[in-house]
XYZ file of C-alpha atoms in Angstrom:
137
model
C -13.886 -4.417 -19.408
C -10.534 -5.030 -20.844
C -8.997 -1.662 -19.449
C -10.503 -2.961 -16.044
C -8.991 -6.006 -16.138
C -5.612 -4.383 -17.208
C -5.870 -1.837 -14.369
C -6.956 -4.648 -12.351
C -3.653 -6.313 -13.151
C -1.353 -3.198 -12.873
C -2.541 -2.699 -9.437
C -1.583 -5.961 -8.564
C 2.104 -5.690 -9.760
C 2.003 -2.156 -8.072
C 0.787 -3.707 -4.925
C 3.306 -6.608 -5.188
C 6.113 -3.813 -5.682
C 4.869 -2.025 -2.230
C 7.977 -4.097 -0.242
C 10.543 -2.951 -2.922
C 9.221 0.454 -2.305
C 9.475 0.410 1.542
C 13.229 -0.391 0.911
C 13.880 2.239 -1.882
C 12.361 5.071 0.144
C 9.442 7.056 1.280
C 9.011 9.013 -2.046
C 8.170 5.999 -3.827
C 6.416 4.516 -1.469
C 3.991 7.677 -1.332
C 4.079 7.770 -5.531
C 2.670 4.152 -5.674
C 0.086 4.520 -3.117
C -1.151 7.741 -4.793
C -1.385 5.701 -8.548
C -2.593 2.436 -6.684
C -5.615 4.297 -5.179
C -6.037 6.556 -8.239
C -6.339 3.780 -10.651
C -8.494 1.996 -8.446
C -10.915 4.553 -8.154
C -10.953 5.148 -11.970
C -11.754 1.517 -12.630
C -15.298 2.473 -10.439
C -15.141 -0.828 -8.253
C -17.108 -0.928 -5.199
C -15.544 -2.113 -1.897
C -17.675 -3.701 0.632
C -17.650 -2.246 3.944
C -17.539 -4.082 6.974
C -18.265 -3.370 10.557
C -14.736 -3.171 11.377
C -13.954 -0.660 8.329
C -16.655 1.424 9.831
C -14.888 1.373 13.441
C -12.067 2.707 11.448
C -13.710 5.444 10.109
C -14.945 6.355 12.938
C -11.657 6.188 14.919
C -10.213 8.640 11.677
C -12.797 11.273 12.532
C -11.972 10.864 15.609
C -8.302 11.679 14.981
C -9.326 15.011 12.597
C -11.784 16.115 15.490
C -8.669 15.662 18.001
C -6.557 17.453 15.371
C -9.063 20.238 15.401
C -9.397 20.827 18.650
C -5.535 20.879 19.641
C -3.650 23.767 20.185
C -1.664 22.669 17.060
C -4.090 22.262 14.849
C -2.346 23.367 11.328
C 0.428 20.870 12.212
C -1.692 17.934 14.003
C -4.001 18.390 10.704
C -1.363 17.862 8.220
C -0.399 14.562 9.527
C -3.807 13.397 10.471
C -5.843 14.598 7.266
C -3.548 12.432 5.259
C -3.686 9.028 6.856
C -6.990 8.498 4.719
C -4.598 7.007 1.785
C -3.604 4.193 4.138
C -6.997 3.499 5.168
C -8.068 3.330 1.194
C -4.666 1.383 0.624
C -5.907 -1.060 3.155
C -9.560 -1.617 1.802
C -8.060 -1.596 -1.532
C -5.578 -4.566 -1.056
C -8.245 -6.481 0.868
C -10.548 -6.309 -2.318
C -7.897 -7.567 -4.613
C -7.118 -10.485 -2.058
C -11.111 -11.364 -1.491
C -11.138 -11.367 -5.580
C -10.406 -13.725 -8.166
C -6.761 -12.013 -8.092
C -6.092 -13.725 -4.963
C -2.909 -15.875 -5.851
C -1.483 -13.703 -8.292
C -1.493 -11.041 -5.642
C 0.177 -13.712 -3.280
C 2.615 -15.102 -5.881
C 3.737 -12.113 -7.143
C 4.067 -10.115 -3.798
C 6.191 -13.301 -2.467
C 8.367 -12.790 -5.389
C 9.313 -9.688 -4.658
C 9.804 -10.205 -1.419
C 12.246 -12.979 -1.778
C 13.914 -10.700 -4.498
C 14.169 -7.868 -1.769
C 15.670 -9.748 0.846
C 18.143 -11.783 -1.619
C 19.228 -7.931 -2.656
C 19.325 -6.728 0.947
C 20.977 -9.959 2.520
C 23.906 -9.356 -0.346
C 24.121 -5.372 0.510
C 24.486 -6.431 3.741
C 27.027 -8.832 3.140
C 28.859 -7.020 0.986
C 29.274 -3.617 3.387
C 30.284 -6.367 6.048
C 32.966 -7.690 4.165
C 34.271 -5.594 1.414
C 33.203 -2.304 3.210
C 31.253 -1.479 -0.248
C 27.622 -0.807 -0.441
C 25.311 -1.762 -3.553
C 23.210 0.904 -3.038
C 26.177 3.600 -2.478
C 24.972 4.203 1.201
């Protein structure tokens, strides 16, 4: 039971870290999303599906079917098959948001967003006034 609580805490931290990952780049966010999904399924939690979730999965299977039937099936399938990770991420975030971790998730995400905005604003001002980028871009 203790390891499941540690996994939940780690997932909360990683979900809160997603805004920073968006600013860092696509490889970082893809890695974090894969870690979140694998840790969640490793903890063997059950997700309750609502009607809207069933509609989302129906739409996903419609995308797959339309990709298979298109004239560029290989290119189309590569972009539509891996969309399932965002559906899983949505379900996982919703699970944590409606669990006892709600306030922890909101507080850490708020702290991360404020930190990212401050860093990006400082970087923007340093680029504008000093012609120097903090991140080297």
